[in-house]
Structures are given as structure tokens and as C-alpha cells.
């Protein structure tokens, strides 16, 4: 691997947060600005959220549901829309910033030779520059093995490192220096924060020290070689050092989603001190070696070459600005690997799942609370984990589903009188399962959508089908899937024409237009609802057959699946988004929810449902090639499933355009200078969606033959912009690892390694190669 290719680099410090470079160990993150006169690290810890466990279920929702359904079946959609507000609960709570570490350097002179970089092969951010005849270097990383943020400062002339270190935080917090010279930031999170755009009179509320709200601390230990350390009340000065090592630990009192972290929490001071003491006993070389070995064990599994670029010697921001004009396949490959880097940095076994912003947030009231948005965004975050060979990084989301189901079972019972469990549009650290909206203030277009648990259940099946982990399926996956399916069985109602439908139903965040011009959200049997339910029922049927359990339940699911209201093709040749032909051909909405059955589902394929697939493609054509950053990420995957590589690449080109700013824009997304996805503002889901999409262009494995053999479709959507290249280490469903090479637009060869054994069919264009594999054996194709 040519390590010089896998860097984001710049010729100036970050002037804004979306120019800073992210580092993380899954739990502890920082944005590195890289200033010469002042280094600024904005800090995050993944359990630092506002709020606490609380009541969010709405006992009145059950009676309201009956009224909503009555209005819907009387075609009084406007009344149903208003009645849905009576089924809402409180808003979720936001993810918070931990604060900032600032280093003010005592240097003079002109800065020359400046370079700021993020090395994806080591997960290390670096800064290099010269000033006053001295060359200064910095290296920063967040270590998973040692659970500390590490920074090394050095220069090529002894005694030239002098600076002052401070920590600050916009929350209810303060900092002080301990007797041993450790700088400690200590604070308390709010017990409640109103979301942006829904602020009441007292939008940020704090409890007393022993009340609700997480306690948090960050500890900074500074270890100079040479020079002196002088500590004041809340600042540490380093004077004349040769080299300096900085170690930062952080923790909160979070003790699980069901416990109040104020009265029943852990002691963050104990965690910080223990971790910091262990790390301080190690050399920088040892810390770096452990970090690098751990990180590369994940990152190094996949190599990708999409072709050479003439612009590869230019800074990353220059390449981004010129990507739409120049064919820069190496930037596309860098963007792919950057998505894998961000996944490793924001989601590790034992951490919280990556939220709307991964683990990076500098606000108290971030956009959309930086929470878990379950109507696309949280799921999109995890689209690449299995196919891109990062299965371990799936664990936090799978564990969140475990926890969400606990609360969701009570929500299903109280709100709807249903069995099983459900979740709605948003969740947070406390695993809120009820609909948001502050009991009637929310718009049903996003608030009243109970399919979150059913969609999340797809990840349980995907984890099994990629890994073949039967124990996981039996112990965790299938019971959770079954619970979500039980809810869906109870949620479905008869439509009076022999079909089962959902009522109420929305197509997330989009509105339909009635013939009289009224635009509403709530109706019956949205295509997405039924596609998700078909997907869930199908996987539950397969899982119960494999585990040889629940024959009666399996039969019930099979009958209900056959009775789901079928897809319908509308007057524009499109796949209808709603149960009536209300689709607007001028609708360019960012969500393409009715295409769930194409991707991430597998219900619609060229081989099985050609007419419906063609209609879905027409829908996507009408939707257009614009949208928010994450929307374009979804469209890359969809065009890949249509096996149209050039159109998928067009979406990638549209996505890799400089974002105009951080003001909310629902029409035009792009990419920030640090390659963060821009909704705008920043949302990390687009990064992950694009990484999954590039993999989907090169390998697809969602189909099986009629007799059950897994189909591995190689280069199904290779664009003409990448005529020559290779990829190794991608994962396919069925427990296969796949490496592919191609040249001049044509397939050269592939290696298929089988972890589990069994039959597969390798598809290259129209050619099919059958393999009867043995576990642990590789096959050349």
C-alpha cells in the first residue's frame, strides 16, 4: 500500500470546524485544527448526552389511534394528520460537546513549509511547519488499546517548545490543575435541552450537582522532556522543552440506558485517573505502536485501486474543488477508505453507535440533536460495515437494538396495544422508543413513523448472513427480529379488499398532494412501510427455518406477507410512493423511501421483478440527481443495484463537490474540505452511504439462485471512469471474501475465499461460474 495516497492534506490550518481533521477510537474523539500559533482540539466523548431515563410513552395514543384509522378509512386525511399529533411523546435529547483543548505557543516569525494531514494508514493527524529557523512537528491520535488521546510535540532544535495549555467547555463546567500538575475539566450535562428550532422559554435546563444529568471529566497529563512545567489555577505552562507528550482521558457517569447517571452513575474521575496513569507509564513509541497495530488490523483488510490520478500531488481541498472537472479516481478511492476510517474511529465494540455526526460535535444544540435518526440515517451509517470488512464495528448498533427493544416493547403495549416492540423516527443515548414531537407540536411527516424497529432488524439479519454466526442469530438476532415482526403483525389492519395495510402510514419526511392541492403526510400503506415489513417477514421466515423453531409463527408470517398490499405502478410509469397515485413528477425530495425494496432491501431485482424494478428506476429518474449529501449517497447504491455504473458515478461526482456552507439546505448537498459529508450541515451518514455505494458498484451478493446458492456478482456497476483497477478484501453474504482485478473496462480475475463452505455462483457479466466451496479454501475465477 502506497501510504502517500491515503492522506488528507492541506497547506493551511483549519479555519472552520468542517476543515479540521477528525480522530477517534470509537469513544473518544477530537477535531484537530492544526494552527501554528495555537493548536485547537475540539473534544468529544460518546456517552456525553443531555437528559436521563424518563417517561415518554403516551397512554392516550391508543385511543387516538382508533380515531386516526377511522378518519383514514373515511378518506379524511387532513383530520387523520391532525389526530396523529395526539400520539406523540417528548423530543429526544442531544449529543453534546466535551469542550476544547487549546495550546498557545510562544513562537515568533513567519510560518513556512506548512502541512496539515491525516494519515489513513495509521489514523494519525500531523502538523509540520517551520518558524524562526525551527521545524516543528505534531502527531495526534486517539488510541483504542490505551483509551487516551495522545499528542506528541517535537522540534529540530532543543529547548524551543514553549506553550500554555487550557481546557474549556460551554456546558456547566470548569477546569483546575491538580497538585500533580494534571489539568482537569469537570462538569455536569443538562438534564434537558430543547432541540434546535423547537426552543421553549428555558431551552437548556440544569439540575443541582446530585440531580439528573451526566457528570463528566477530562484529564490532561503533560509530560515534557527538558524545560520546565509551571502550573497555575487552570492553565499549565511548558517552557523551553525539547519534546512534549500530552495524554488526555475522558469519561462520564453513564451507567447504562436505564440508570440515572446523576444518582446511580459511575465515577468519571476514577475512570480518567486509572486510564491516564496506565498510559503515562508507557513511552510514546509504545503507545503509537499499540494504536497502529490495533487500527491496521481493521483498516488493512481492504485495499482498493480505482486508477491513477494526475492531480494526486495536490492538496485535498484543491482536488475536491476540481473533482467534477477532472477524472480523479484516486480521490474516489480515498473517499471510500475515508469512510472506513470514520467507521473505525466512531464505532468500536463496547462504544455507542455512530450518531448523525459519528462522534464529532462542537455544539450543545447540534442539528437534529446529533441523535439516532431511524428513518434512514442511523441505518445508512452501518451499510458499509459488513461488505467493507468491518463487521466488529457493527456491534454498537446491534447492542443498541437490544436496548431499544426493551423500551420499545413497553411503547408498543402502552401506545398501541400491540405485542412485540417498536421504535420511531428518533432515539438517543437513553433509547427513547416513543414518537417525538412534544405531545402534539411535531409534524407527523417525521414524528409518526413506527417502523424504526422493523428497519433496524435488517441489520441483525445482515450480520448473520455475512458472518454465518448461528449463535448470534439464535441468541440475539432472531428473538429481536421476531419481536419486531410481532409488532408489525399487530399493527397491520384489513383494508376491506383482502389486503393488509399499515394505518396510519407516512413516507418519511415527504408529503403527497391531493387533487385539491392540499399537501399532507398521513395516509394508508406507504410503499416503504410494506417493503420494510416484507423484508422483515422474509428474514424471520428464513431464520426460523434455519433454526427449526416457531413453525406456527413462520406460517402466520408467510400468510400475512402474501396479503400485504402489492406495489403499484402509477400514471407516470413510476413505483407509487403511496397507496394512491399521488406522486408528483416534479417532486425532488431527498428521501427515496419507496425504493427501499431495491436498496437496502432485495425484494426488487432484474431477475425476479423486472417490471417493478423498471418502475422504481423511473421513480429515481423523476427524483433527479440532486439532493442532500446523504441522499446522493443512497442514490449511488440504488444506481449500483440498477447496474448502471456511470449513473452511480455521476451521483458520486455530484456528492464530491464543495459544500457552500453549514446553513441547512434540503436541496443541494456536497462535501466539506475535510471530506465530511454535507447535508448541509454536516451529517456523517453520507460518508458511510458513499463508501457502501462504491463497494456496491464493485460487488453485489444480495441475490440467491432458486435452489439457494449465493450469487456473487462481480463488477455489476463498474463505471467507465474506472477502466482499470483492483479491490481486495470485500465481504459477500454467505461468508465469502472477494478480491477482483479489471483492466480496460473488462474483468481480469478474482479470488473467492470461503469461510463457511457451501455453494455459490460467481457472475461476471452474463457468465456464471458455479463453485462448490470448502471452508478455508480460496478459488481463482
PDB file of N, CA, C and O in Angstrom, residues 433-471:
ATOM      1  N   UNK A 433     -37.980   5.203  22.612  1.00  0.00           N
ATOM      2  CA  UNK A 433     -38.658   4.383  21.609  1.00  0.00           C
ATOM      3  C   UNK A 433     -39.980   4.988  21.154  1.00  0.00           C
ATOM      4  O   UNK A 433     -40.561   4.528  20.170  1.00  0.00           O
ATOM      5  N   UNK A 434     -40.472   5.980  21.858  1.00  0.00           N
ATOM      6  CA  UNK A 434     -41.757   6.600  21.538  1.00  0.00           C
ATOM      7  C   UNK A 434     -41.584   7.677  20.477  1.00  0.00           C
ATOM      8  O   UNK A 434     -40.484   8.208  20.287  1.00  0.00           O
ATOM      9  N   UNK A 435     -42.663   8.042  19.789  1.00  0.00           N
ATOM     10  CA  UNK A 435     -42.564   9.127  18.807  1.00  0.00           C
ATOM     11  C   UNK A 435     -42.242  10.453  19.474  1.00  0.00           C
ATOM     12  O   UNK A 435     -42.667  10.716  20.602  1.00  0.00           O
ATOM     13  N   UNK A 436     -41.475  11.274  18.779  1.00  0.00           N
ATOM     14  CA  UNK A 436     -41.129  12.594  19.302  1.00  0.00           C
ATOM     15  C   UNK A 436     -42.234  13.579  18.933  1.00  0.00           C
ATOM     16  O   UNK A 436     -43.243  13.219  18.337  1.00  0.00           O
ATOM     17  N   UNK A 437     -42.036  14.858  19.299  1.00  0.00           N
ATOM     18  CA  UNK A 437     -42.988  15.886  18.909  1.00  0.00           C
ATOM     19  C   UNK A 437     -43.512  16.765  20.017  1.00  0.00           C
ATOM     20  O   UNK A 437     -44.323  17.643  19.771  1.00  0.00           O
ATOM     21  N   UNK A 438     -43.070  16.538  21.252  1.00  0.00           N
ATOM     22  CA  UNK A 438     -43.538  17.298  22.412  1.00  0.00           C
ATOM     23  C   UNK A 438     -45.055  17.279  22.496  1.00  0.00           C
ATOM     24  O   UNK A 438     -45.716  18.309  22.593  1.00  0.00           O
ATOM     25  N   UNK A 439     -45.602  16.056  22.423  1.00  0.00           N
ATOM     26  CA  UNK A 439     -47.029  15.819  22.677  1.00  0.00           C
ATOM     27  C   UNK A 439     -47.944  16.704  21.835  1.00  0.00           C
ATOM     28  O   UNK A 439     -48.867  17.326  22.344  1.00  0.00           O
ATOM     29  N   UNK A 440     -47.649  16.742  20.544  1.00  0.00           N
ATOM     30  CA  UNK A 440     -48.561  17.428  19.638  1.00  0.00           C
ATOM     31  C   UNK A 440     -47.969  18.566  18.853  1.00  0.00           C
ATOM     32  O   UNK A 440     -48.616  19.090  17.941  1.00  0.00           O
ATOM     33  N   UNK A 441     -46.733  18.957  19.171  1.00  0.00           N
ATOM     34  CA  UNK A 441     -46.108  20.059  18.439  1.00  0.00           C
ATOM     35  C   UNK A 441     -45.366  19.578  17.198  1.00  0.00           C
ATOM     36  O   UNK A 441     -44.998  20.380  16.343  1.00  0.00           O
ATOM     37  N   UNK A 442     -45.134  18.280  17.090  1.00  0.00           N
ATOM     38  CA  UNK A 442     -44.361  17.747  15.975  1.00  0.00           C
ATOM     39  C   UNK A 442     -45.194  17.560  14.726  1.00  0.00           C
ATOM     40  O   UNK A 442     -46.413  17.365  14.781  1.00  0.00           O
ATOM     41  N   UNK A 443     -44.527  17.600  13.598  1.00  0.00           N
ATOM     42  CA  UNK A 443     -45.196  17.352  12.327  1.00  0.00           C
ATOM     43  C   UNK A 443     -45.228  15.843  12.093  1.00  0.00           C
ATOM     44  O   UNK A 443     -44.182  15.188  12.114  1.00  0.00           O
ATOM     45  N   UNK A 444     -46.394  15.263  11.862  1.00  0.00           N
ATOM     46  CA  UNK A 444     -46.455  13.817  11.638  1.00  0.00           C
ATOM     47  C   UNK A 444     -45.608  13.346  10.468  1.00  0.00           C
ATOM     48  O   UNK A 444     -45.301  12.151  10.378  1.00  0.00           O
ATOM     49  N   UNK A 445     -45.216  14.241   9.580  1.00  0.00           N
ATOM     50  CA  UNK A 445     -44.410  13.834   8.434  1.00  0.00           C
ATOM     51  C   UNK A 445     -43.102  13.195   8.862  1.00  0.00           C
ATOM     52  O   UNK A 445     -42.543  12.361   8.154  1.00  0.00           O
ATOM     53  N   UNK A 446     -42.629  13.561  10.058  1.00  0.00           N
ATOM     54  CA  UNK A 446     -41.441  12.892  10.590  1.00  0.00           C
ATOM     55  C   UNK A 446     -41.683  12.236  11.941  1.00  0.00           C
ATOM     56  O   UNK A 446     -41.014  11.270  12.286  1.00  0.00           O
ATOM     57  N   UNK A 447     -42.651  12.708  12.699  1.00  0.00           N
ATOM     58  CA  UNK A 447     -42.813  12.205  14.066  1.00  0.00           C
ATOM     59  C   UNK A 447     -43.531  10.857  14.129  1.00  0.00           C
ATOM     60  O   UNK A 447     -43.163   9.993  14.926  1.00  0.00           O
ATOM     61  N   UNK A 448     -44.544  10.666  13.310  1.00  0.00           N
ATOM     62  CA  UNK A 448     -45.429   9.497  13.448  1.00  0.00           C
ATOM     63  C   UNK A 448     -45.041   8.415  12.447  1.00  0.00           C
ATOM     64  O   UNK A 448     -45.694   8.234  11.413  1.00  0.00           O
ATOM     65  N   UNK A 449     -44.011   7.701  12.768  1.00  0.00           N
ATOM     66  CA  UNK A 449     -43.492   6.640  11.887  1.00  0.00           C
ATOM     67  C   UNK A 449     -42.945   5.525  12.780  1.00  0.00           C
ATOM     68  O   UNK A 449     -41.850   5.643  13.334  1.00  0.00           O
ATOM     69  N   UNK A 450     -43.697   4.417  12.965  1.00  0.00           N
ATOM     70  CA  UNK A 450     -43.308   3.388  13.935  1.00  0.00           C
ATOM     71  C   UNK A 450     -42.508   2.231  13.350  1.00  0.00           C
ATOM     72  O   UNK A 450     -42.445   1.160  13.936  1.00  0.00           O
ATOM     73  N   UNK A 451     -41.855   2.444  12.191  1.00  0.00           N
ATOM     74  CA  UNK A 451     -41.162   1.357  11.509  1.00  0.00           C
ATOM     75  C   UNK A 451     -39.663   1.297  11.832  1.00  0.00           C
ATOM     76  O   UNK A 451     -38.926   0.537  11.216  1.00  0.00           O
ATOM     77  N   UNK A 452     -39.209   2.101  12.813  1.00  0.00           N
ATOM     78  CA  UNK A 452     -37.778   2.126  13.122  1.00  0.00           C
ATOM     79  C   UNK A 452     -37.237   0.785  13.574  1.00  0.00           C
ATOM     80  O   UNK A 452     -36.155   0.361  13.172  1.00  0.00           O
ATOM     81  N   UNK A 453     -37.977   0.090  14.418  1.00  0.00           N
ATOM     82  CA  UNK A 453     -37.521  -1.215  14.889  1.00  0.00           C
ATOM     83  C   UNK A 453     -37.488  -2.243  13.784  1.00  0.00           C
ATOM     84  O   UNK A 453     -36.564  -3.067  13.700  1.00  0.00           O
ATOM     85  N   UNK A 454     -38.485  -2.206  12.909  1.00  0.00           N
ATOM     86  CA  UNK A 454     -38.528  -3.156  11.799  1.00  0.00           C
ATOM     87  C   UNK A 454     -37.353  -2.943  10.858  1.00  0.00           C
ATOM     88  O   UNK A 454     -36.749  -3.912  10.381  1.00  0.00           O
ATOM     89  N   UNK A 455     -37.012  -1.671  10.562  1.00  0.00           N
ATOM     90  CA  UNK A 455     -35.873  -1.420   9.670  1.00  0.00           C
ATOM     91  C   UNK A 455     -34.564  -1.829  10.349  1.00  0.00           C
ATOM     92  O   UNK A 455     -33.713  -2.481   9.748  1.00  0.00           O
ATOM     93  N   UNK A 456     -34.402  -1.457  11.613  1.00  0.00           N
ATOM     94  CA  UNK A 456     -33.167  -1.826  12.313  1.00  0.00           C
ATOM     95  C   UNK A 456     -32.958  -3.340  12.312  1.00  0.00           C
ATOM     96  O   UNK A 456     -31.819  -3.818  12.286  1.00  0.00           O
ATOM     97  N   UNK A 457     -34.047  -4.090  12.321  1.00  0.00           N
ATOM     98  CA  UNK A 457     -33.933  -5.547  12.358  1.00  0.00           C
ATOM     99  C   UNK A 457     -33.227  -6.100  11.130  1.00  0.00           C
ATOM    100  O   UNK A 457     -32.674  -7.201  11.173  1.00  0.00           O
ATOM    101  N   UNK A 458     -33.232  -5.353  10.050  1.00  0.00           N
ATOM    102  CA  UNK A 458     -32.496  -5.801   8.864  1.00  0.00           C
ATOM    103  C   UNK A 458     -31.018  -5.979   9.176  1.00  0.00           C
ATOM    104  O   UNK A 458     -30.351  -6.864   8.628  1.00  0.00           O
ATOM    105  N   UNK A 459     -30.484  -5.132  10.060  1.00  0.00           N
ATOM    106  CA  UNK A 459     -29.064  -5.225  10.394  1.00  0.00           C
ATOM    107  C   UNK A 459     -28.745  -6.516  11.150  1.00  0.00           C
ATOM    108  O   UNK A 459     -27.636  -7.050  11.040  1.00  0.00           O
ATOM    109  N   UNK A 460     -29.687  -7.004  11.917  1.00  0.00           N
ATOM    110  CA  UNK A 460     -29.487  -8.272  12.616  1.00  0.00           C
ATOM    111  C   UNK A 460     -29.323  -9.407  11.618  1.00  0.00           C
ATOM    112  O   UNK A 460     -28.433 -10.254  11.753  1.00  0.00           O
ATOM    113  N   UNK A 461     -30.195  -9.427  10.615  1.00  0.00           N
ATOM    114  CA  UNK A 461     -30.113 -10.473   9.588  1.00  0.00           C
ATOM    115  C   UNK A 461     -28.854 -10.318   8.744  1.00  0.00           C
ATOM    116  O   UNK A 461     -28.168 -11.291   8.430  1.00  0.00           O
ATOM    117  N   UNK A 462     -28.542  -9.097   8.357  1.00  0.00           N
ATOM    118  CA  UNK A 462     -27.353  -8.869   7.546  1.00  0.00           C
ATOM    119  C   UNK A 462     -26.085  -9.325   8.269  1.00  0.00           C
ATOM    120  O   UNK A 462     -25.188  -9.910   7.666  1.00  0.00           O
ATOM    121  N   UNK A 463     -26.011  -9.048   9.561  1.00  0.00           N
ATOM    122  CA  UNK A 463     -24.836  -9.501  10.313  1.00  0.00           C
ATOM    123  C   UNK A 463     -24.727 -11.014  10.271  1.00  0.00           C
ATOM    124  O   UNK A 463     -23.623 -11.564  10.086  1.00  0.00           O
ATOM    125  N   UNK A 464     -25.846 -11.678  10.422  1.00  0.00           N
ATOM    126  CA  UNK A 464     -25.808 -13.142  10.339  1.00  0.00           C
ATOM    127  C   UNK A 464     -25.430 -13.609   8.939  1.00  0.00           C
ATOM    128  O   UNK A 464     -24.559 -14.474   8.771  1.00  0.00           O
ATOM    129  N   UNK A 465     -26.063 -13.065   7.907  1.00  0.00           N
ATOM    130  CA  UNK A 465     -25.891 -13.631   6.575  1.00  0.00           C
ATOM    131  C   UNK A 465     -24.492 -13.350   6.023  1.00  0.00           C
ATOM    132  O   UNK A 465     -23.984 -14.105   5.188  1.00  0.00           O
ATOM    133  N   UNK A 466     -23.834 -12.308   6.501  1.00  0.00           N
ATOM    134  CA  UNK A 466     -22.441 -12.068   6.118  1.00  0.00           C
ATOM    135  C   UNK A 466     -21.480 -12.965   6.890  1.00  0.00           C
ATOM    136  O   UNK A 466     -20.484 -13.425   6.343  1.00  0.00           O
ATOM    137  N   UNK A 467     -21.767 -13.193   8.162  1.00  0.00           N
ATOM    138  CA  UNK A 467     -20.806 -13.896   9.024  1.00  0.00           C
ATOM    139  C   UNK A 467     -21.118 -15.372   9.210  1.00  0.00           C
ATOM    140  O   UNK A 467     -20.226 -16.150   9.560  1.00  0.00           O
ATOM    141  N   UNK A 468     -22.378 -15.754   9.046  1.00  0.00           N
ATOM    142  CA  UNK A 468     -22.769 -17.130   9.332  1.00  0.00           C
ATOM    143  C   UNK A 468     -22.765 -17.469  10.804  1.00  0.00           C
ATOM    144  O   UNK A 468     -22.705 -18.651  11.175  1.00  0.00           O
ATOM    145  N   UNK A 469     -22.867 -16.455  11.666  1.00  0.00           N
ATOM    146  CA  UNK A 469     -22.812 -16.663  13.110  1.00  0.00           C
ATOM    147  C   UNK A 469     -24.185 -17.141  13.595  1.00  0.00           C
ATOM    148  O   UNK A 469     -25.053 -16.343  13.964  1.00  0.00           O
ATOM    149  N   UNK A 470     -24.357 -18.459  13.625  1.00  0.00           N
ATOM    150  CA  UNK A 470     -25.645 -19.039  14.003  1.00  0.00           C
ATOM    151  C   UNK A 470     -25.958 -18.765  15.469  1.00  0.00           C
ATOM    152  O   UNK A 470     -27.115 -18.534  15.842  1.00  0.00           O
ATOM    153  N   UNK A 471     -24.932 -18.774  16.316  1.00  0.00           N
ATOM    154  CA  UNK A 471     -25.161 -18.499  17.737  1.00  0.00           C
ATOM    155  C   UNK A 471     -25.718 -17.100  17.933  1.00  0.00           C
ATOM    156  O   UNK A 471     -26.634 -16.884  18.742  1.00  0.00           O
TER     157      UNK A 471
END
